[in-house]
XYZ file of N, CA and C in Angstrom:
588
model
N 0.808 -1.199 0.000
C 0.000 0.000 0.000
C 0.851 1.263 0.000
N 1.908 1.273 0.742
C 2.713 2.474 0.924
C 3.612 2.722 -0.288
N 3.460 3.857 -0.950
C 4.313 4.126 -2.111
C 5.781 4.248 -1.736
N 6.052 4.703 -0.532
C 7.446 4.845 -0.102
C 8.083 3.478 0.149
N 7.339 2.566 0.749
C 7.849 1.203 0.919
C 8.061 0.549 -0.445
N 7.156 0.813 -1.384
C 7.295 0.274 -2.732
C 8.600 0.757 -3.366
N 8.890 2.046 -3.271
C 10.118 2.576 -3.862
C 11.358 1.995 -3.179
N 11.302 1.843 -1.867
C 12.434 1.239 -1.161
C 12.625 -0.212 -1.603
N 11.533 -0.917 -1.820
C 11.642 -2.312 -2.273
C 12.275 -2.391 -3.656
N 11.953 -1.435 -4.521
C 12.550 -1.432 -5.866
C 14.036 -1.115 -5.777
N 14.406 -0.225 -4.848
C 15.815 0.064 -4.603
C 16.532 -1.198 -4.112
N 15.925 -1.922 -3.173
C 16.574 -3.126 -2.647
C 16.768 -4.186 -3.728
N 15.818 -4.311 -4.655
C 16.019 -5.245 -5.766
C 17.199 -4.814 -6.625
N 17.374 -3.531 -6.782
C 18.530 -3.017 -7.522
C 19.820 -3.296 -6.754
N 19.782 -3.108 -5.429
C 20.959 -3.384 -4.597
C 21.398 -4.836 -4.770
N 20.443 -5.756 -4.856
C 20.785 -7.173 -5.067
C 21.603 -7.371 -6.341
N 21.414 -6.500 -7.321
C 22.132 -6.633 -8.595
C 23.553 -6.071 -8.526
N 23.811 -5.158 -7.582
C 25.104 -4.462 -7.569
C 25.936 -4.715 -6.314
N 25.382 -5.414 -5.350
C 26.101 -5.753 -4.120
C 25.732 -7.186 -3.734
N 26.609 -7.852 -2.959
C 26.314 -9.233 -2.537
C 25.268 -9.254 -1.421
N 24.026 -8.991 -1.790
C 22.917 -8.883 -0.849
C 21.806 -9.801 -1.319
N 21.183 -10.483 -0.390
C 19.991 -11.271 -0.691
C 18.859 -10.748 0.179
N 17.845 -10.179 -0.456
C 16.712 -9.616 0.276
C 15.820 -10.743 0.771
N 15.435 -10.655 2.033
C 14.430 -11.545 2.605
C 13.229 -10.675 2.953
N 12.089 -11.036 2.395
C 10.886 -10.229 2.532
C 10.120 -10.642 3.775
N 9.448 -9.667 4.381
C 8.723 -9.877 5.621
C 7.444 -9.052 5.565
N 6.341 -9.586 6.033
C 5.056 -8.895 5.963
C 4.892 -7.929 7.134
N 4.651 -6.662 6.777
C 4.216 -5.643 7.724
C 2.934 -5.052 7.149
N 2.204 -4.308 7.944
C 0.920 -3.794 7.484
C 0.650 -2.409 8.035
N 0.386 -1.462 7.127
C -0.046 -0.134 7.562
C -1.389 -0.208 8.273
N -2.224 -1.151 7.868
C -3.529 -1.296 8.512
C -3.376 -1.725 9.966
N -2.452 -2.628 10.234
C -2.172 -3.032 11.616
C -1.492 -1.880 12.355
N -0.504 -1.275 11.727
C 0.246 -0.181 12.352
C -0.676 0.951 12.803
N -1.673 1.245 11.983
C -2.519 2.409 12.233
C -3.884 2.096 12.837
N -4.162 0.850 13.185
C -5.507 0.519 13.642
C -5.906 1.238 14.927
N -4.961 1.627 15.758
C -5.298 2.359 16.981
C -5.258 3.872 16.778
N -4.968 4.318 15.558
C -4.848 5.753 15.262
C -5.915 6.234 14.282
N -6.867 5.406 13.965
C -7.833 5.728 12.912
C -8.630 6.995 13.201
N -8.995 7.215 14.442
C -9.824 8.379 14.777
C -9.123 9.692 14.477
N -7.810 9.713 14.536
C -7.076 10.957 14.291
C -6.691 11.139 12.823
N -7.075 10.203 11.967
C -6.730 10.268 10.545
C -7.861 10.888 9.730
N -7.491 11.573 8.634
C -8.530 12.029 7.706
C -9.280 10.829 7.115
N -10.511 11.051 6.713
C -11.374 9.982 6.197
C -10.716 9.195 5.063
N -10.033 9.868 4.137
C -9.435 9.136 3.005
C -8.367 8.144 3.466
N -7.628 8.472 4.538
C -6.639 7.534 5.065
C -7.314 6.380 5.798
N -8.409 6.672 6.488
C -9.157 5.589 7.145
C -9.656 4.596 6.101
N -10.110 5.108 4.961
C -10.568 4.233 3.874
C -9.414 3.391 3.330
N -8.238 3.992 3.184
C -7.066 3.233 2.719
C -6.692 2.136 3.703
N -6.761 2.446 4.994
C -6.424 1.443 6.011
C -7.410 0.286 5.949
N -8.674 0.561 5.705
C -9.675 -0.503 5.575
C -9.381 -1.366 4.342
N -9.003 -0.730 3.231
C -8.670 -1.468 2.001
C -7.412 -2.315 2.158
N -6.539 -1.915 3.045
C -5.252 -2.588 3.181
C -5.298 -3.981 3.770
N -6.361 -4.309 4.502
C -6.442 -5.621 5.149
C -6.470 -6.762 4.135
N -7.242 -6.641 3.089
C -7.409 -7.746 2.145
C -6.115 -8.208 1.495
N -5.378 -7.303 0.819
C -4.144 -7.748 0.160
C -3.109 -8.331 1.122
N -2.989 -7.740 2.311
C -1.962 -8.238 3.228
C -2.358 -9.589 3.828
N -3.647 -9.825 4.004
C -4.100 -11.159 4.430
C -3.745 -12.201 3.373
N -3.894 -11.835 2.110
C -3.526 -12.758 1.028
C -2.027 -13.041 1.070
N -1.220 -12.034 1.368
C 0.230 -12.252 1.479
C 0.556 -13.260 2.580
N -0.093 -13.116 3.733
C 0.135 -14.061 4.837
C -0.326 -15.460 4.432
N -1.487 -15.560 3.803
C -1.991 -16.872 3.370
C -1.036 -17.510 2.369
N -0.509 -16.712 1.453
C 0.442 -17.234 0.463
C 1.736 -17.680 1.139
N 2.208 -16.897 2.107
C 3.421 -17.272 2.830
C 3.204 -18.590 3.577
N 2.042 -18.755 4.194
C 1.764 -19.998 4.913
C 1.704 -21.191 3.969
N 1.202 -20.982 2.772
C 1.063 -22.086 1.823
C 2.364 -22.401 1.089
N 3.132 -21.368 0.725
C 4.295 -21.551 -0.157
C 5.643 -21.235 0.491
N 5.649 -20.592 1.645
C 6.897 -20.187 2.273
C 7.214 -18.728 1.990
N 8.156 -18.185 2.730
C 8.463 -16.754 2.633
C 9.063 -16.355 1.286
N 9.576 -17.333 0.537
C 10.175 -17.025 -0.770
C 9.152 -16.438 -1.735
N 7.877 -16.657 -1.496
C 6.825 -16.164 -2.387
C 6.539 -14.672 -2.151
N 6.957 -14.133 -1.015
C 6.589 -12.764 -0.669
C 7.162 -11.728 -1.631
N 8.412 -11.863 -2.026
C 9.009 -10.903 -2.956
C 8.275 -10.854 -4.288
N 8.098 -11.997 -4.957
C 7.354 -11.967 -6.218
C 5.909 -11.493 -6.065
N 5.233 -11.884 -4.983
C 3.847 -11.458 -4.794
C 3.788 -9.961 -4.510
N 4.686 -9.458 -3.689
C 4.728 -8.022 -3.409
C 4.997 -7.242 -4.700
N 5.884 -7.763 -5.531
C 6.167 -7.108 -6.808
C 4.922 -7.084 -7.687
N 4.210 -8.188 -7.753
C 2.993 -8.239 -8.574
C 1.929 -7.282 -8.040
N 1.720 -7.282 -6.726
C 0.731 -6.383 -6.127
C 1.143 -4.925 -6.317
N 2.384 -4.623 -5.989
C 2.860 -3.240 -6.070
C 2.864 -2.690 -7.479
N 3.221 -3.511 -8.447
C 3.198 -3.064 -9.844
C 1.786 -2.687 -10.239
N 0.835 -3.514 -9.865
C -0.564 -3.238 -10.203
C -1.088 -2.006 -9.450
N -0.711 -1.845 -8.186
C -1.198 -0.714 -7.399
C -0.506 0.586 -7.806
N 0.822 0.587 -7.762
C 1.571 1.836 -7.909
C 1.877 2.201 -9.358
N 2.277 1.235 -10.156
C 2.649 1.548 -11.527
C 1.451 1.580 -12.477
N 0.471 0.724 -12.221
C -0.662 0.617 -13.132
C -1.935 1.246 -12.587
N -1.923 1.686 -11.329
C -3.071 2.372 -10.745
C -4.341 1.549 -10.665
N -4.214 0.256 -10.391
C -5.375 -0.635 -10.384
C -6.171 -0.641 -9.083
N -5.739 0.072 -8.076
C -6.471 0.034 -6.807
C -6.062 -1.167 -5.978
N -6.851 -1.466 -4.954
C -6.487 -2.520 -3.998
C -7.561 -3.578 -3.855
N -8.453 -3.670 -4.809
C -9.590 -4.573 -4.698
C -9.317 -6.001 -5.109
N -10.368 -6.771 -5.059
C -10.328 -8.212 -5.321
C -9.781 -8.540 -6.716
N -10.201 -7.807 -7.726
C -9.744 -8.079 -9.090
C -8.239 -7.870 -9.218
N -7.735 -6.817 -8.600
C -6.292 -6.563 -8.638
C -5.531 -7.695 -7.960
N -5.980 -8.099 -6.787
C -5.287 -9.163 -6.042
C -5.349 -10.478 -6.819
N -6.482 -10.785 -7.401
C -6.597 -12.007 -8.214
C -5.620 -11.969 -9.378
N -5.480 -10.819 -10.012
C -4.527 -10.678 -11.104
C -3.093 -10.867 -10.645
N -2.763 -10.341 -9.472
C -1.411 -10.503 -8.929
C -1.119 -11.965 -8.612
N -2.098 -12.658 -8.035
C -1.918 -14.091 -7.765
C -1.663 -14.849 -9.067
N -2.405 -14.498 -10.094
C -2.211 -15.141 -11.405
C -0.829 -14.817 -11.967
N -0.388 -13.564 -11.823
C 0.938 -13.156 -12.318
C 2.044 -14.034 -11.743
N 1.895 -14.409 -10.479
C 2.934 -15.159 -9.785
C 2.706 -16.667 -9.878
N 1.560 -17.072 -10.412
C 1.266 -18.494 -10.557
C 0.854 -19.148 -9.254
N 0.198 -18.383 -8.382
C -0.229 -18.919 -7.095
C -1.687 -19.376 -7.172
N -2.056 -20.216 -6.236
C -3.412 -20.753 -6.150
C -4.425 -19.611 -6.137
N -5.326 -19.567 -7.114
C -6.313 -18.478 -7.149
C -7.259 -18.490 -5.951
N -7.375 -19.619 -5.258
C -8.242 -19.696 -4.076
C -7.716 -18.839 -2.915
N -6.440 -18.423 -2.991
C -5.896 -17.556 -1.944
C -6.655 -16.230 -1.849
N -7.363 -15.874 -2.906
C -8.147 -14.638 -2.912
C -9.163 -14.626 -1.776
N -9.603 -15.810 -1.342
C -10.603 -15.892 -0.272
C -10.065 -15.352 1.048
N -8.750 -15.297 1.205
C -8.153 -14.762 2.435
C -8.454 -13.278 2.617
N -8.792 -12.581 1.535
C -9.053 -11.144 1.629
C -10.126 -10.819 2.661
N -11.177 -11.619 2.704
C -12.300 -11.347 3.594
C -12.285 -12.184 4.867
N -11.230 -12.945 5.064
C -11.174 -13.843 6.207
C -10.295 -13.269 7.318
N -10.779 -13.356 8.548
C -9.956 -12.949 9.691
C -9.060 -14.090 10.167
N -9.126 -15.226 9.480
C -8.337 -16.403 9.854
C -6.838 -16.099 9.905
N -6.364 -15.159 9.098
C -4.938 -14.870 8.989
C -4.503 -13.678 9.834
N -5.437 -13.053 10.545
C -5.121 -11.820 11.256
C -4.131 -12.025 12.402
N -4.221 -13.121 13.123
C -3.269 -13.353 14.218
C -1.856 -13.502 13.667
N -1.699 -14.247 12.589
C -0.378 -14.408 11.968
C 0.103 -13.086 11.385
N -0.814 -12.315 10.825
C -0.461 -11.002 10.285
C 0.035 -10.080 11.391
N -0.697 -10.027 12.482
C -0.282 -9.173 13.600
C 1.070 -9.629 14.172
N 1.284 -10.925 14.240
C 2.561 -11.437 14.753
C 3.703 -11.081 13.807
N 3.493 -11.236 12.515
C 4.518 -10.871 11.538
C 4.832 -9.377 11.626
N 3.802 -8.574 11.716
C 3.986 -7.127 11.847
C 4.739 -6.797 13.141
N 4.342 -7.439 14.229
C 4.993 -7.196 15.530
C 6.487 -7.502 15.459
N 6.836 -8.629 14.821
C 8.263 -8.986 14.715
C 9.035 -7.933 13.935
N 8.440 -7.401 12.892
C 9.117 -6.374 12.110
C 9.262 -5.071 12.865
N 8.194 -4.630 13.493
C 8.228 -3.346 14.195
C 9.086 -3.445 15.454
N 9.152 -4.634 16.038
C 9.988 -4.843 17.222
C 11.464 -4.567 16.916
N 11.877 -4.813 15.678
C 13.264 -4.563 15.281
C 13.618 -3.089 15.274
N 12.615 -2.241 15.021
C 12.906 -0.828 14.769
C 12.297 0.115 15.802
N 11.262 -0.286 16.498
C 10.636 0.573 17.491
C 9.286 1.085 17.023
N 8.563 1.701 17.916
C 7.177 2.084 17.663
C 7.005 3.422 16.949
N 8.025 4.231 16.859
C 7.885 5.584 16.319
C 8.101 5.656 14.816
N 7.721 4.622 14.081
C 8.005 4.570 12.649
C 6.794 4.077 11.876
N 6.923 4.107 10.566
C 5.947 3.527 9.662
C 6.660 2.572 8.734
N 6.341 2.671 7.459
C 7.032 1.865 6.467
C 7.686 2.815 5.479
N 8.780 2.424 4.884
C 9.441 1.126 4.880
C 10.348 0.917 6.089
N 10.626 -0.348 6.361
C 11.586 -0.748 7.374
C 12.542 -1.734 6.723
N 13.831 -1.509 6.911
C 14.824 -2.480 6.459
C 15.706 -2.860 7.640
N 16.182 -4.075 7.637
C 17.119 -4.555 8.651
C 18.425 -4.893 7.945
N 19.516 -4.442 8.536
C 20.850 -4.612 7.945
C 21.819 -5.039 9.033
N 23.000 -5.532 8.632
C 24.028 -5.829 9.639
C 24.538 -4.525 10.261
N 24.559 -4.456 11.577
C 25.065 -3.274 12.268
C 26.461 -3.511 12.800
N 26.873 -2.674 13.727
C 28.169 -2.823 14.377
C 28.235 -4.200 15.026
N 29.369 -4.826 14.954
C 29.584 -6.152 15.545
C 28.706 -7.226 14.921
N 28.105 -6.951 13.743
C 27.348 -7.959 13.020
C 25.926 -8.185 13.490
N 25.484 -7.478 14.548
C 24.106 -7.664 14.997
C 23.155 -7.024 13.984
N 21.929 -7.503 13.973
C 20.925 -6.966 13.054
C 20.410 -5.639 13.596
N 20.351 -4.651 12.713
C 19.877 -3.332 13.069
C 18.829 -2.920 12.054
N 17.720 -2.395 12.514
C 16.645 -2.013 11.594
C 16.450 -0.505 11.604
N 15.995 -0.004 10.455
C 15.722 1.412 10.267
C 14.382 1.593 9.593
N 13.749 2.713 9.889
C 12.675 3.219 9.048
C 13.364 3.896 7.868
N 12.992 3.491 6.677
C 13.580 4.104 5.482
C 14.506 3.144 4.783
N 15.258 3.623 3.823
C 15.257 5.007 3.377
C 13.998 5.334 2.576
N 13.549 6.561 2.757
C 12.424 7.082 1.982
C 13.056 7.857 0.832
N 12.838 7.377 -0.386
C 13.546 7.936 -1.535
C 12.664 7.873 -2.781
N 12.788 8.883 -3.620
C 12.084 8.869 -4.893
C 12.899 9.620 -5.935
N 13.010 9.067 -7.124
C 12.664 7.701 -7.509
C 13.654 6.718 -6.910
N 13.399 5.431 -7.082
C 14.308 4.402 -6.566
C 15.639 4.502 -7.290
N 16.748 4.634 -6.556
C 18.054 4.713 -7.209
C 18.375 3.441 -7.987
N 19.121 3.597 -9.049
C 19.533 2.485 -9.912
C 21.050 2.421 -9.985
N 21.559 1.260 -10.346
C 22.985 1.083 -10.608
C 23.865 1.544 -9.471
N 24.890 2.319 -9.814
C 25.857 2.769 -8.820
C 25.218 3.668 -7.766
N 24.180 4.424 -8.124
C 23.482 5.251 -7.130
C 22.822 4.362 -6.073
N 22.263 3.243 -6.485
C 21.678 2.296 -5.536
C 22.758 1.726 -4.630
N 23.902 1.408 -5.221
C 25.019 0.855 -4.451
C 25.523 1.861 -3.417
N 25.663 3.128 -3.813
C 26.145 4.148 -2.876
C 25.179 4.327 -1.700
N 23.875 4.336 -1.989
C 22.907 4.468 -0.902
C 22.994 3.264 0.036
N 23.155 2.071 -0.519
C 23.321 0.878 0.311
C 24.576 0.986 1.172
N 25.681 1.384 0.544
C 26.933 1.523 1.286
C 26.787 2.526 2.428
N 26.094 3.631 2.160
C 25.851 4.631 3.199
C 24.966 4.101 4.309
N 23.976 3.289 3.942
C 23.094 2.683 4.935
C 23.901 1.778 5.862
N 24.795 0.987 5.277
C 25.646 0.121 6.105
C 26.601 0.946 6.966
N 27.080 2.063 6.420
C 27.982 2.927 7.180
C 27.296 3.467 8.431
N 26.099 4.015 8.287
C 25.426 4.554 9.472
C 24.987 3.431 10.408
N 24.614 2.281 9.862
C 24.225 1.150 10.707
C 25.404 0.667 11.546
N 26.611 0.825 11.029
C 27.805 0.402 11.748
C 28.309 1.425 12.745
N 27.606 2.522 12.886
C 28.004 3.578 13.817
C 27.213 3.416 15.113
N 27.873 2.967 16.189
C 27.153 2.796 17.458
C 26.460 4.091 17.865
N 25.200 3.971 18.275
C 24.450 5.128 18.732
C 23.758 5.909 17.636
N 23.927 5.530 16.365
C 23.245 6.237 15.288
C 21.772 5.874 15.294
N 20.883 6.885 15.137
C 19.454 6.630 15.146
C 18.720 7.119 13.905
N 18.916 8.347 13.477
C 18.105 8.785 12.346
C 18.710 9.966 11.613
N 18.311 10.054 10.353
C 18.483 11.219 9.490
C 17.093 11.494 8.934
N 16.711 12.752 8.801
C 15.388 13.020 8.239
C 15.338 14.444 7.719
N 14.557 14.629 6.646
C 14.216 15.965 6.180
C 12.812 15.902 5.600
N 12.186 17.046 5.447
C 10.826 17.112 4.934
C 10.790 16.678 3.483
N 9.804 15.848 3.145
C 9.627 15.424 1.759
C 9.032 16.565 0.955
N 9.635 16.842 -0.205
C 9.099 17.901 -1.048
C 8.768 17.400 -2.458
N 8.681 16.082 -2.604
C 8.329 15.482 -3.894
C 7.372 14.329 -3.664
N 6.492 14.120 -4.621
C 5.594 12.982 -4.596
C 6.354 11.722 -5.048
N 5.885 10.540 -4.688
C 6.536 9.306 -5.161
C 6.565 9.256 -6.690
N 7.722 8.877 -7.223
C 7.873 8.721 -8.675
C 8.187 7.259 -8.973
N 7.336 6.621 -9.771
C 7.486 5.203 -10.055
C 8.124 4.954 -11.418
N 8.792 5.949 -11.975
C 9.430 5.799 -13.292
C 10.483 4.708 -13.271
């Protein structure tokens, strides 16, 4: 759902091409993240949070059926349809994404089922636990000082860097992650997400 997480994911796929990195995908949810904040959100964001449950439930159902290796391709199929093609977040879009990846079309039934919500909340909790409560998406985890895993909110970037620019951003991310006591860099966004 999040255009910024989508752009970060496209950057990470580029990083895999230019650095010895293997991305492992993990399910987080803006709908779970924001479920206790709905009253303070504008109506259009509340509507987005409601729409977000269906696709992410399908991701959890697919992960349970096929393993975590399916998350990257499924996220790519969903995100391409949502962000690049503007298809929305409904049942038809999700069915098309499942077909794109060659997954069981019956997984679409997870959209309306609360059967996957406990696993979804647990997956989200594990991700947010790495980085803390004061963040949204995207979240990435990288090797920090002394090799321990360190997670960050971000990077928030548009458009997704390619080639050597992607490599430099990755190298910088590892540099700050390796600095004991480093917590954040931030500035106000002055551009809309660009999916070019």
